[in-house]
């Protein structure tokens, strides 16, 4: 039988196992790959119904790690959380602001996704949370780190336990310039209620929350009072990888080519290059529709895919060779954005299949790797390219081209 939350938190039971999950935005998908391997090993050892919340006594995270930690602690499988992440990537991380005068992303989509996955009314001390949980955030107006959790017995434990889980997680993901701070009502030392401004725990020293989790478990003031030692405590920390910037493609290409006396420029093509011989995304969507028995789009289907006909693209390459400036980048975009619902409707009509909407959480299961791309809103333009090279796309657009028998020959 799986342990109860009280048994997970009981200091008399040992050894204790702690899982720490770093911040890192959408790169949390890399953390989930690590966790899927750990989950698989645990299932082999303890049975197929065992979840990570059954194995770990305390799970904590910062920023993107807090989303994963909360999901795991609530009994979600890694597969379920991966589906949630594909939805977040497609619907939440769509820039709407500059990041300086206004947040880069809107909070509504993130809050709705968290409420749907974790429960809008779930409190931090709710029995829905099946093991110990710590969410790392930072109070902006005081500069102090706040390890909000469901297992301590300190002065503010009751207050912390009554906070809404999704509000706390939203606070931990509120990276400055990316999302607005989260305002939470809390009690001050003098007993008055104040509105605290909370932001991403990644701007505290605990973007990697492993040390904070260890302090929470072991230090007397936090109230967990777990025993320490190599046979008493296991702590696993999972990160999100690192990014090492390198010279941008066009600049690097220009330098290499210039050194050899060659003038080089770059052509960036639309996601869909359509026409005879198309072996890209659209034929894959047709194959998925045949396999699944429905032609699907994600959400409301209003997200956009740019397109260009292969003959227009070929003309652009010729113009870039003849007139292109060294080191320049040109956009092979004939249509700035075709709604994905329109694409699904043509496929459904041609295959005589029903056209349906899939929620973002089911995108990965239905479309596979294509789910992230098909759910993204990716409008793009080629106004400058057309002005500089005199390029004028003349071939049929994506929808007109797609509505042709050659795309649907078995």
PDB file of C-alpha atoms in Angstrom, residues 88 123 161 263 327:
ATOM      1  CA  UNK A  88       1.916  25.277 -22.125  1.00  0.00           C
ATOM      2  CA  UNK A 123      -5.061  24.267  -0.871  1.00  0.00           C
ATOM      3  CA  UNK A 161      -1.343  25.581   4.240  1.00  0.00           C
ATOM      4  CA  UNK A 263      29.345  36.097 -50.708  1.00  0.00           C
ATOM      5  CA  UNK A 327      25.406  38.067 -44.454  1.00  0.00           C
TER       6      UNK A 327
END
